[in-house]
Tab-separated table of C-alpha atoms in Angstrom:
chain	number	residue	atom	x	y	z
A	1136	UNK	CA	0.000	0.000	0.000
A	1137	UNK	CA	1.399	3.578	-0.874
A	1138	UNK	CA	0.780	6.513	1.160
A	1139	UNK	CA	-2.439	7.257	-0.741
A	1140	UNK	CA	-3.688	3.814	-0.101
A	1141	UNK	CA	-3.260	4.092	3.617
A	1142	UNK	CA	-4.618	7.586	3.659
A	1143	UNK	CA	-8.264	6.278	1.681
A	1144	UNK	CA	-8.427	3.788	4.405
A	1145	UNK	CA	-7.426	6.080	7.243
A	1146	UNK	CA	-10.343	8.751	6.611
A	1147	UNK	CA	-12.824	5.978	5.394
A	1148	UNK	CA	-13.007	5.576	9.787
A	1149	UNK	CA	-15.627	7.965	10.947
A	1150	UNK	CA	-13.296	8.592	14.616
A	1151	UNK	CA	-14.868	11.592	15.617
A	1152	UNK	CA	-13.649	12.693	18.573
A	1153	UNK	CA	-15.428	11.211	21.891
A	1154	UNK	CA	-16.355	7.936	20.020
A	1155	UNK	CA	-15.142	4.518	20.162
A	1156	UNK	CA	-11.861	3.723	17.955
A	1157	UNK	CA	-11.754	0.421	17.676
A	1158	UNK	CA	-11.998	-0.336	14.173
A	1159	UNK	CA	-9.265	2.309	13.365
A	1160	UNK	CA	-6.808	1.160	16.331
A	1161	UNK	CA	-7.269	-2.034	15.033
A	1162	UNK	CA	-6.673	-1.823	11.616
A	1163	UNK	CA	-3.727	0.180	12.275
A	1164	UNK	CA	-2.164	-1.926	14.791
A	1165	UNK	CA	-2.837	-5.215	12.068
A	1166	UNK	CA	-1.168	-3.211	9.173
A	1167	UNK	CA	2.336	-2.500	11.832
A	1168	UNK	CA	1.816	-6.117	12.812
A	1169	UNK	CA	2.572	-7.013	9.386
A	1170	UNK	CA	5.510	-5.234	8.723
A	1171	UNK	CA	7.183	-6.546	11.995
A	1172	UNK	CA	6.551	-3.793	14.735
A	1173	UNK	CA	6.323	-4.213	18.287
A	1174	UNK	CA	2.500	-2.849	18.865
A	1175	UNK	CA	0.446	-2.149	21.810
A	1176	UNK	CA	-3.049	-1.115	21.977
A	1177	UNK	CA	-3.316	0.964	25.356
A	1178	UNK	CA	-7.063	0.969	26.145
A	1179	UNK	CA	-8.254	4.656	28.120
A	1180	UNK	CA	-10.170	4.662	31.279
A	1181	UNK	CA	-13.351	5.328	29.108
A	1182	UNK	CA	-13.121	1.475	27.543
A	1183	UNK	CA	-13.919	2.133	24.484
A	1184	UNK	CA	-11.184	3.985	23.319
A	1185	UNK	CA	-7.560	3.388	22.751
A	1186	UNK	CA	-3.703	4.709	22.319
A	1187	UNK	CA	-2.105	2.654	20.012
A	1188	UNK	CA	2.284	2.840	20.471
A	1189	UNK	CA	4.371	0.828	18.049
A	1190	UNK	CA	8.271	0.389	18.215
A	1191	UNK	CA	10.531	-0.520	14.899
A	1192	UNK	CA	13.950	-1.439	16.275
A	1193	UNK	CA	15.131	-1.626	19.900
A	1194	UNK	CA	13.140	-0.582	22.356
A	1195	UNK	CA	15.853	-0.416	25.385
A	1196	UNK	CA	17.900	2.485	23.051
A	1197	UNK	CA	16.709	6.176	23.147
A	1198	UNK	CA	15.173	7.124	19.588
A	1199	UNK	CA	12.064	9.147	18.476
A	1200	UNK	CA	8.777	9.503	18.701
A	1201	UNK	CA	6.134	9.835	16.079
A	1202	UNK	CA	3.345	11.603	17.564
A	1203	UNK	CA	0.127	11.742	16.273
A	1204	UNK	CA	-3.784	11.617	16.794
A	1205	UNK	CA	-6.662	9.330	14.984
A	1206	UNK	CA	-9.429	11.476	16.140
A	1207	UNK	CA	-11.232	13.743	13.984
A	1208	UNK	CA	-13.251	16.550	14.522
A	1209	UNK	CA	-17.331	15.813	13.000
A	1210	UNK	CA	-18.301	16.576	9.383
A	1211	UNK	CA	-21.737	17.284	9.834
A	1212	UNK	CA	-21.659	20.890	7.608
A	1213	UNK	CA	-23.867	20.827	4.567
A	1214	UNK	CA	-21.213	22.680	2.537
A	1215	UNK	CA	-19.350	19.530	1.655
A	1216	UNK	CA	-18.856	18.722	-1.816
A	1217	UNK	CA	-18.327	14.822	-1.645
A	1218	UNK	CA	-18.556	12.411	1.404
A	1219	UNK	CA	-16.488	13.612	4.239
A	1220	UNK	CA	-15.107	10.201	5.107
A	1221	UNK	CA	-14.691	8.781	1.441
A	1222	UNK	CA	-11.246	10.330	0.592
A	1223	UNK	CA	-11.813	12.130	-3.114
A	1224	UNK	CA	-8.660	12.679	-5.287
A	1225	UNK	CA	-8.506	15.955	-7.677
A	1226	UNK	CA	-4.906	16.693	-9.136
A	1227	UNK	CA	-3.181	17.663	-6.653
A	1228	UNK	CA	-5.841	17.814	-3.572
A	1229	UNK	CA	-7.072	15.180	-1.617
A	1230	UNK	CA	-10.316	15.971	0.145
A	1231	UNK	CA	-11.558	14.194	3.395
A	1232	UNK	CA	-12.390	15.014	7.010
A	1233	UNK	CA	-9.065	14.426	8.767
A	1234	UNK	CA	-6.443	14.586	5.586
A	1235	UNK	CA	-4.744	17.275	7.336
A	1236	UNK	CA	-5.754	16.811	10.759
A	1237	UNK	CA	-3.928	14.455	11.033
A	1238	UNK	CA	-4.742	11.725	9.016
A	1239	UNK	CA	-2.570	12.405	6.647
A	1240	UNK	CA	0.507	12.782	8.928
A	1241	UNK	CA	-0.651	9.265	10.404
A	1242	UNK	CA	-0.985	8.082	6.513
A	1243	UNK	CA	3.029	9.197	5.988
A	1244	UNK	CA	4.095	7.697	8.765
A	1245	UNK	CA	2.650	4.342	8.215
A	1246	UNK	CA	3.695	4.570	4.256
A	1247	UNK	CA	7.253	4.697	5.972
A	1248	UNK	CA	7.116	1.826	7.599
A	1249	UNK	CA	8.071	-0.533	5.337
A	1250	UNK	CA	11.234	1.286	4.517
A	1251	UNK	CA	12.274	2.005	8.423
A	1252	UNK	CA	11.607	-1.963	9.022
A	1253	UNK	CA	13.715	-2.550	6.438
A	1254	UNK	CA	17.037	-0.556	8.131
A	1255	UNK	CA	18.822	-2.054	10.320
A	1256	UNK	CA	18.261	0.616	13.067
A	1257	UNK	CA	20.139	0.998	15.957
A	1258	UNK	CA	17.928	3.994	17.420
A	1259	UNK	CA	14.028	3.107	17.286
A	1260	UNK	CA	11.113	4.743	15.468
A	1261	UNK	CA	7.953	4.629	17.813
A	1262	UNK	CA	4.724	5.570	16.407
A	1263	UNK	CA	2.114	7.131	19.098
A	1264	UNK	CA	-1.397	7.309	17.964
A	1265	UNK	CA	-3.714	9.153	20.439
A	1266	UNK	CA	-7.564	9.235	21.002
A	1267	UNK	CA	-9.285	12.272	21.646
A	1268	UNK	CA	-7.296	15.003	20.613
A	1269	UNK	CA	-9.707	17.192	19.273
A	1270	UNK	CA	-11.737	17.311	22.791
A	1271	UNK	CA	-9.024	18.895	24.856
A	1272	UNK	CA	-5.684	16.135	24.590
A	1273	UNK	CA	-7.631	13.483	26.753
A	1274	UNK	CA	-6.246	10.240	25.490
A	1275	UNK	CA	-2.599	11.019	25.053
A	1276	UNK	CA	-1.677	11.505	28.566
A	1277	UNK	CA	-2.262	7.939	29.039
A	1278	UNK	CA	-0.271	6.755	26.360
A	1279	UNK	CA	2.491	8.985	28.073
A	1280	UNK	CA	2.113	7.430	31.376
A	1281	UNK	CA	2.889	4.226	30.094
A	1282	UNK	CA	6.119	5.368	27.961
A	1283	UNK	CA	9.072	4.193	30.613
A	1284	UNK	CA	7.181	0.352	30.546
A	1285	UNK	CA	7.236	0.999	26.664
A	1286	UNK	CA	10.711	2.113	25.777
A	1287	UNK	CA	14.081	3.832	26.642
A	1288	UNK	CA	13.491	7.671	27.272
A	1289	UNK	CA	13.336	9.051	23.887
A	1290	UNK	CA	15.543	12.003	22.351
A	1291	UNK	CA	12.438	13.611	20.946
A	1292	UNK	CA	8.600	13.754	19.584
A	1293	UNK	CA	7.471	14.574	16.507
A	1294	UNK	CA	3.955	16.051	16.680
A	1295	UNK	CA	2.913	16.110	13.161
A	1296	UNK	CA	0.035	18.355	13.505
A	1297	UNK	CA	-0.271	20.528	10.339
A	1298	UNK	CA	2.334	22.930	9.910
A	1299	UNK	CA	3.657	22.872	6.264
A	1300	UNK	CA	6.257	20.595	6.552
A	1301	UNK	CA	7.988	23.497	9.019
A	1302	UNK	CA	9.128	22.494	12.323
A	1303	UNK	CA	7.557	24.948	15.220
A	1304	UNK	CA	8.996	25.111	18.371
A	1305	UNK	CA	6.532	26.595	20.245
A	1306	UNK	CA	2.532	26.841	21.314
A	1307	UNK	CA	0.440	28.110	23.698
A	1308	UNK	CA	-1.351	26.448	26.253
A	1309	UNK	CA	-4.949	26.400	27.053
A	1310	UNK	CA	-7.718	25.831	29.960
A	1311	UNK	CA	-11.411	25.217	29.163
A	1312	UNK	CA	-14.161	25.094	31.541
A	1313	UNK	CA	-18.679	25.495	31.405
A	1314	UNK	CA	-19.995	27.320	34.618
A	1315	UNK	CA	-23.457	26.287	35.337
A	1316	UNK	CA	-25.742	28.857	37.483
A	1317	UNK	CA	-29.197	26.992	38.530
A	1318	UNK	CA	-31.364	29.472	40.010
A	1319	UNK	CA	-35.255	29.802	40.812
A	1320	UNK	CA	-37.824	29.906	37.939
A	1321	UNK	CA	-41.213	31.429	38.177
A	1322	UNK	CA	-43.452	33.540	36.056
A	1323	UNK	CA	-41.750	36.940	35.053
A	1324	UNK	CA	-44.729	39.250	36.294
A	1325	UNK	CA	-43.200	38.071	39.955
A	1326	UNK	CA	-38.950	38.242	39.517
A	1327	UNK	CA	-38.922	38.737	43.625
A	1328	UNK	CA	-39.696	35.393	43.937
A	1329	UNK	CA	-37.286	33.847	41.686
A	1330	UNK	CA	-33.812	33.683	40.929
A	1331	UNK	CA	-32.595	34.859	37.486
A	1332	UNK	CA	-29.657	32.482	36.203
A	1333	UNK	CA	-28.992	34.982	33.037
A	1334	UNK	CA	-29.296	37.927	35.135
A	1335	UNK	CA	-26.713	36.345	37.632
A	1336	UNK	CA	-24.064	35.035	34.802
A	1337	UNK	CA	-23.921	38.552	33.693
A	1338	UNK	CA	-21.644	39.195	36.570
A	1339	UNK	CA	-19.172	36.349	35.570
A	1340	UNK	CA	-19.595	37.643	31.895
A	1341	UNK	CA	-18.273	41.202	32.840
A	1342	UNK	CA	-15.256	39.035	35.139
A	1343	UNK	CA	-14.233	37.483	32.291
A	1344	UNK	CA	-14.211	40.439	29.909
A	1345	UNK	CA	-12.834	42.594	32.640
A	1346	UNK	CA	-9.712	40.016	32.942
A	1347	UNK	CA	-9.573	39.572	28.684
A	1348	UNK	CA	-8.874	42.907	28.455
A	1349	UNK	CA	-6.405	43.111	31.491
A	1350	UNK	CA	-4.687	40.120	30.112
A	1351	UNK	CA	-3.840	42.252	26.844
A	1352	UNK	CA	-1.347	44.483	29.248
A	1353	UNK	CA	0.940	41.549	29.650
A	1354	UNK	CA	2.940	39.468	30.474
A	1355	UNK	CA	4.213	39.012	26.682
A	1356	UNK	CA	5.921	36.753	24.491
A	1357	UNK	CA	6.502	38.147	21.099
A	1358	UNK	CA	6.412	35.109	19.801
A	1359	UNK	CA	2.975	34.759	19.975
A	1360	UNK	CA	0.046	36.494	18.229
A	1361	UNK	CA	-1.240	38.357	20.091
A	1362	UNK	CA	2.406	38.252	22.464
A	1363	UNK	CA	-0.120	37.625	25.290
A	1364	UNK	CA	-2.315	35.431	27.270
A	1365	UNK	CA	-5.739	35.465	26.278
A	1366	UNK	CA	-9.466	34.791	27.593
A	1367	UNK	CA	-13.431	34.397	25.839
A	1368	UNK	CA	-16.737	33.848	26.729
A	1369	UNK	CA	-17.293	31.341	23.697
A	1370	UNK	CA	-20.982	29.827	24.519
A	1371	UNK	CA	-23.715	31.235	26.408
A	1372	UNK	CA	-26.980	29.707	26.901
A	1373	UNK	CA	-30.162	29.615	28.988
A	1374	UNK	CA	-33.942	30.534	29.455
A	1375	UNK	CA	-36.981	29.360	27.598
A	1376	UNK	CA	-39.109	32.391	27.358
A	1377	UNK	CA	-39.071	35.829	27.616
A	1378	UNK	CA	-41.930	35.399	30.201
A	1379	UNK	CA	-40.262	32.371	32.241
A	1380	UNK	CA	-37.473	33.436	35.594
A	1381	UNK	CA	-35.096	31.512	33.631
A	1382	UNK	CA	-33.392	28.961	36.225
A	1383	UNK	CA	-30.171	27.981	34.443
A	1384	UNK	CA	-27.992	29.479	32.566
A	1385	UNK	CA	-24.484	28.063	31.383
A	1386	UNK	CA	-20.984	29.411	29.985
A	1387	UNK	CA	-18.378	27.997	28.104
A	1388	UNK	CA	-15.142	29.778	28.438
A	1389	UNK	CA	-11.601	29.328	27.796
A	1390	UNK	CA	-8.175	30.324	28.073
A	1391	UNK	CA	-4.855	30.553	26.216
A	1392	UNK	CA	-1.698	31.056	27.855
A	1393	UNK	CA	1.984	31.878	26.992
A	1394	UNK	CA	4.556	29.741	27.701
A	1395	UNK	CA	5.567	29.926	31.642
A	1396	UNK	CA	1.745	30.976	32.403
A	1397	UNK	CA	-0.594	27.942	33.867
A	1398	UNK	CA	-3.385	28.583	31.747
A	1399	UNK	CA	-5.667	27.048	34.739
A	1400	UNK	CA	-4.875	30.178	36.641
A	1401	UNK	CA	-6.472	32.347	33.776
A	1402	UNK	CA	-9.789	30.839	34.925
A	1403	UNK	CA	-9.511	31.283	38.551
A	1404	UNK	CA	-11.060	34.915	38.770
A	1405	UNK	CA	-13.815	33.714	36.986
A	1406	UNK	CA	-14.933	30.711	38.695
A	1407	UNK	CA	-14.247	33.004	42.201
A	1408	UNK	CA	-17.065	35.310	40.564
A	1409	UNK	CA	-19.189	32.389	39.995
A	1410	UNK	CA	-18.719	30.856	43.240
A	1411	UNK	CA	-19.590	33.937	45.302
A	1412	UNK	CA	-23.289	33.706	43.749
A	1413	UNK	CA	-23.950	31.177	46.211
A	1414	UNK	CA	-24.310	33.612	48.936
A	1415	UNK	CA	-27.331	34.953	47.050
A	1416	UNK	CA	-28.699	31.249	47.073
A	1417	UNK	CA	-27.747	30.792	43.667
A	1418	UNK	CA	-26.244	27.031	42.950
A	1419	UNK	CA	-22.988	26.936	40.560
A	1420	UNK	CA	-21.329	24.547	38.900
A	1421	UNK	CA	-17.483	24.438	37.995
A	1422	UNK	CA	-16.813	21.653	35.169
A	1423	UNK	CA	-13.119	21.681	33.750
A	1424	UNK	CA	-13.357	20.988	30.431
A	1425	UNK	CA	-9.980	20.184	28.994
A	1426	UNK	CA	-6.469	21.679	29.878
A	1427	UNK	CA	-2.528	21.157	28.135
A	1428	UNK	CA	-0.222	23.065	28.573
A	1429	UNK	CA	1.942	25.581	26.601
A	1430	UNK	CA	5.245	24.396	24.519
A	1431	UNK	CA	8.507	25.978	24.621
A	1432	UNK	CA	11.006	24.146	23.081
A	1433	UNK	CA	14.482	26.240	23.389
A	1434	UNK	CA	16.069	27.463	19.869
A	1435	UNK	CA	19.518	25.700	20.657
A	1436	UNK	CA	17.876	22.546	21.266
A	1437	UNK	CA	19.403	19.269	19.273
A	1438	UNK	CA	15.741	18.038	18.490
A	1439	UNK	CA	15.240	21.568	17.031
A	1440	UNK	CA	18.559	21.250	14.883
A	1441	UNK	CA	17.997	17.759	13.776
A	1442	UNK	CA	14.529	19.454	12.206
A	1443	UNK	CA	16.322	22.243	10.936
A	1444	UNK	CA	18.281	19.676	9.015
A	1445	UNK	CA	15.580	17.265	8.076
A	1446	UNK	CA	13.166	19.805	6.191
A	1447	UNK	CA	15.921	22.350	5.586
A	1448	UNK	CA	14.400	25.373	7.196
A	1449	UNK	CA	15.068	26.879	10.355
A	1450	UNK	CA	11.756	25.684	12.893
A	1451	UNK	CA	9.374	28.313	13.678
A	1452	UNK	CA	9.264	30.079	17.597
A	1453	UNK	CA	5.703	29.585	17.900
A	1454	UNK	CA	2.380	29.223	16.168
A	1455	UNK	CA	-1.440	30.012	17.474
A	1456	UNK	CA	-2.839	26.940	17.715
A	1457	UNK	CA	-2.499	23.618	20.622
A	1458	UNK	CA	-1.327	20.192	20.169
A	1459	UNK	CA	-0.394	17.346	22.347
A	1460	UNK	CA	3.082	18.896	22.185
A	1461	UNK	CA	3.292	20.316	25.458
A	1462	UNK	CA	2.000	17.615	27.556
A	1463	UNK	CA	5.190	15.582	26.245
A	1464	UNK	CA	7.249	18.554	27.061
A	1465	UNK	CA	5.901	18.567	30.580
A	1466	UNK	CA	6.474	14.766	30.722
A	1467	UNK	CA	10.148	15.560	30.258
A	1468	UNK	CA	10.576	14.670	26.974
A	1469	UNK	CA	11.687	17.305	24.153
A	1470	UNK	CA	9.132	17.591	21.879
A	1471	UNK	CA	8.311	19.838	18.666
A	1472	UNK	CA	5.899	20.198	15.894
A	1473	UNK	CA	6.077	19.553	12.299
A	1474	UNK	CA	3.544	17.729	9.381
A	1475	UNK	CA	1.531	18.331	6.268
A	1476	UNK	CA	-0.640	20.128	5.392
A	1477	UNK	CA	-2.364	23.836	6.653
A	1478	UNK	CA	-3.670	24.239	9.830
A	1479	UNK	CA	-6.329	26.779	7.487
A	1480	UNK	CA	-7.793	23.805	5.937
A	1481	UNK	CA	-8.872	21.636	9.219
A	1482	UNK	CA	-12.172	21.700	10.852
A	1483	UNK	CA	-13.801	22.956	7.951
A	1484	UNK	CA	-15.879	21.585	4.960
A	1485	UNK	CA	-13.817	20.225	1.713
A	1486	UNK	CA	-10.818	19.612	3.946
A	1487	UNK	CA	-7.562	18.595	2.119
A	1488	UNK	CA	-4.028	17.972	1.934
A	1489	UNK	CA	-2.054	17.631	-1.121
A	1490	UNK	CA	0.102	14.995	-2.584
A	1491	UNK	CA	3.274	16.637	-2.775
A	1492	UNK	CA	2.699	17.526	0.806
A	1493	UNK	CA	2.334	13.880	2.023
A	1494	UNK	CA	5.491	13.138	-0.167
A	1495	UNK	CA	7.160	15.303	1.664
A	1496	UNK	CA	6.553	14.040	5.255
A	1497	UNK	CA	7.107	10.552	3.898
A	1498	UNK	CA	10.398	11.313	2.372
A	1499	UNK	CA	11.712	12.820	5.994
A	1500	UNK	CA	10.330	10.305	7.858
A	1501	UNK	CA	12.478	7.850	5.839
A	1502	UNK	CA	15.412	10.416	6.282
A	1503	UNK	CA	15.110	9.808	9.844
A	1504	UNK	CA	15.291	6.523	9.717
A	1505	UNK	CA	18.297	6.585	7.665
A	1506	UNK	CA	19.855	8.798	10.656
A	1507	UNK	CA	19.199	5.684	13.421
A	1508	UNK	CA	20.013	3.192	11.415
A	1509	UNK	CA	24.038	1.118	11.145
């Protein structure tokens, strides 16, 4: 099978995010298998779901990681031209929910495999496959808990998440939570006798635009755009009629932080507003939603100059948006980002990646082998 092969089977898996993954897991744990890799299919604490890690060469040496996830994001927008999970080839573009993120980083890497089993390689390849990416990094910090059973430390991950084929050292991290006010409804001609959930979320609302805007004064890392930490109100909702108290009202909000911020603290403020509403005999509800943190991998580092060398370009300081990066950073392990494809083109209808592109990532995955093998 060539990389194109793999990919048409990859996206044919509808694993949206939050759904089993066993028919995925499984097929790519067979296809390794077959090609003489050392695989293990990590179920999560949810049971349904699974990491998948696979190791071609020794596992007791220090080599690299392959890092990537099999979770999509859904593909329910009308706008699509074709069948989101029926990859559709035109010239150059290949369309299908997941071909950039990441399927078609997963697609390379497995294309390689036959090539890196066939080196005699005296530093290992590991592939790690996560679940769950795409609702806040939940799977992967399993997988990483079960690394030092697994292998040797590594020298480095590989987080192919879409960059252009252009290594990026660094990301922001990033907190999400939903607040949850349950108050007193009643009919609206008598508001002293109930308690107004949307009336009492407007005070967190105004805490959380009151610390947006006194995040934009700093701390900053120019790196970033915008160089600082950041905060939104992203979902709002409650009531049922303009003439109904309404009793509940809830808020998703979340939080992106530069490197040395915790981006958990960002959300403190705002969940002290909440909480104080109990006084007035409002209930609240605090509900972390996901959380990884930020990625700061230093410019002198040897996993950022073996990049440098691999795609021939000097690795980015930073981009805007999250991967699972960071949580292998904060595991101790260097880690950095670099795979096909445009981050512009994922989570949106008529996703694609192009051939050249998954060429590309195939040909330096092979380079790398070349570099741990006799």
């Amino acid at each position: 099978m060539d990389v194109f092969d793999i990919l048409d089977r990859l996206v044919a898996f509808p694993s949206v995010a939050g759904k089993p993954n066993g028919d995925i897991a499984g097929w790519i744990g067979a296809y390794l298998a077959e090609h003489g890799a050392k695989v293990a299919v990590l179920p999560g604490p949810e049971g349904d779901r699974s990491n998948l890690f696979a190791t071609i060469g020794p596992a007791d040496v220090s080599g690299y990681i392959l890092s990537g996830h099999m979770d999509v994001v859904p593909a329910g927008e009308p706008q699509w031209s074709s069948a989101p999970f029926t990859l559709r080839r035109q010239g150059e573009r290949l369309y299908g929910r997941g071909a950039t993120d990441m399927k078609g980083f997963l697609a390379a890497a497995l294309a390689a495999v036959p090539h890196l089993a066939g080196l005699h390689l005296v530093r290992p390849i590991h592939l790690a496959f996560s679940y769950d990416e795409e609702v806040g990094c939940r799977g992967v910090p399993h997988l990483i808990a079960r690394l030092p059973e697994l292998c040797a430390k590594p020298l480095g991950v590989i987080v192919g998440e879409p960059s252009g084929m252009r290594a990026v050292r660094g990301h922001k991290g990033k907190a999400a939570a939903c607040v949850t006010i349950n108050g007193r409804s009643g009919h609206s001609s008598r508001p002293d006798l109930g308690l107004n959930a949307i009336h009492a979320m407007a005070d967190v609302l105004s805490a959380t635009v009151g610390e947006a805007e006194r995040l934009t004064h700093g701390p900053f890392d120019p790196a970033f755009e915008p160089a600082y930490s950041s905060l939104q109100a992203g979902v709002v909702a409650g009531g049922q009629s303009v003439n109904i108290i309404p009793a509940t009202c809830a808020l998703d909000l979340e939080a992106r932080a530069i490197p040395g911020v915790d981006p958990a603290s960002l959300l403190a403020p705002i969940k002290a507003q909440a909480e104080a509403l109990e006084a007035e005999g409002f209930q609240v509800e605090w509900t972390p939603v996901s959380a990884y943190p930020a990625l700061s991998l230093p410019q002198d580092a040897p996993l950022a100059a073996l990049l440098s060398d691999l795609t021939g370009e000097t690795p980015l300081a930073a981009v805007s948006y999250g991967t699972e990066a960071g949580l292998y950073q904060a595991a101790g392990l260097d880690a950095i980002i670099c795979g096909p494809g445009d981050i512009g083109r994922a989570h949106k209808p008529d996703e694609y990646i192009l051939a050249g592109e998954l060429a590309a990532c195939q040909r330096m995955i092979e380079v790398l082998g070349a570099r741990c093998a006799a």
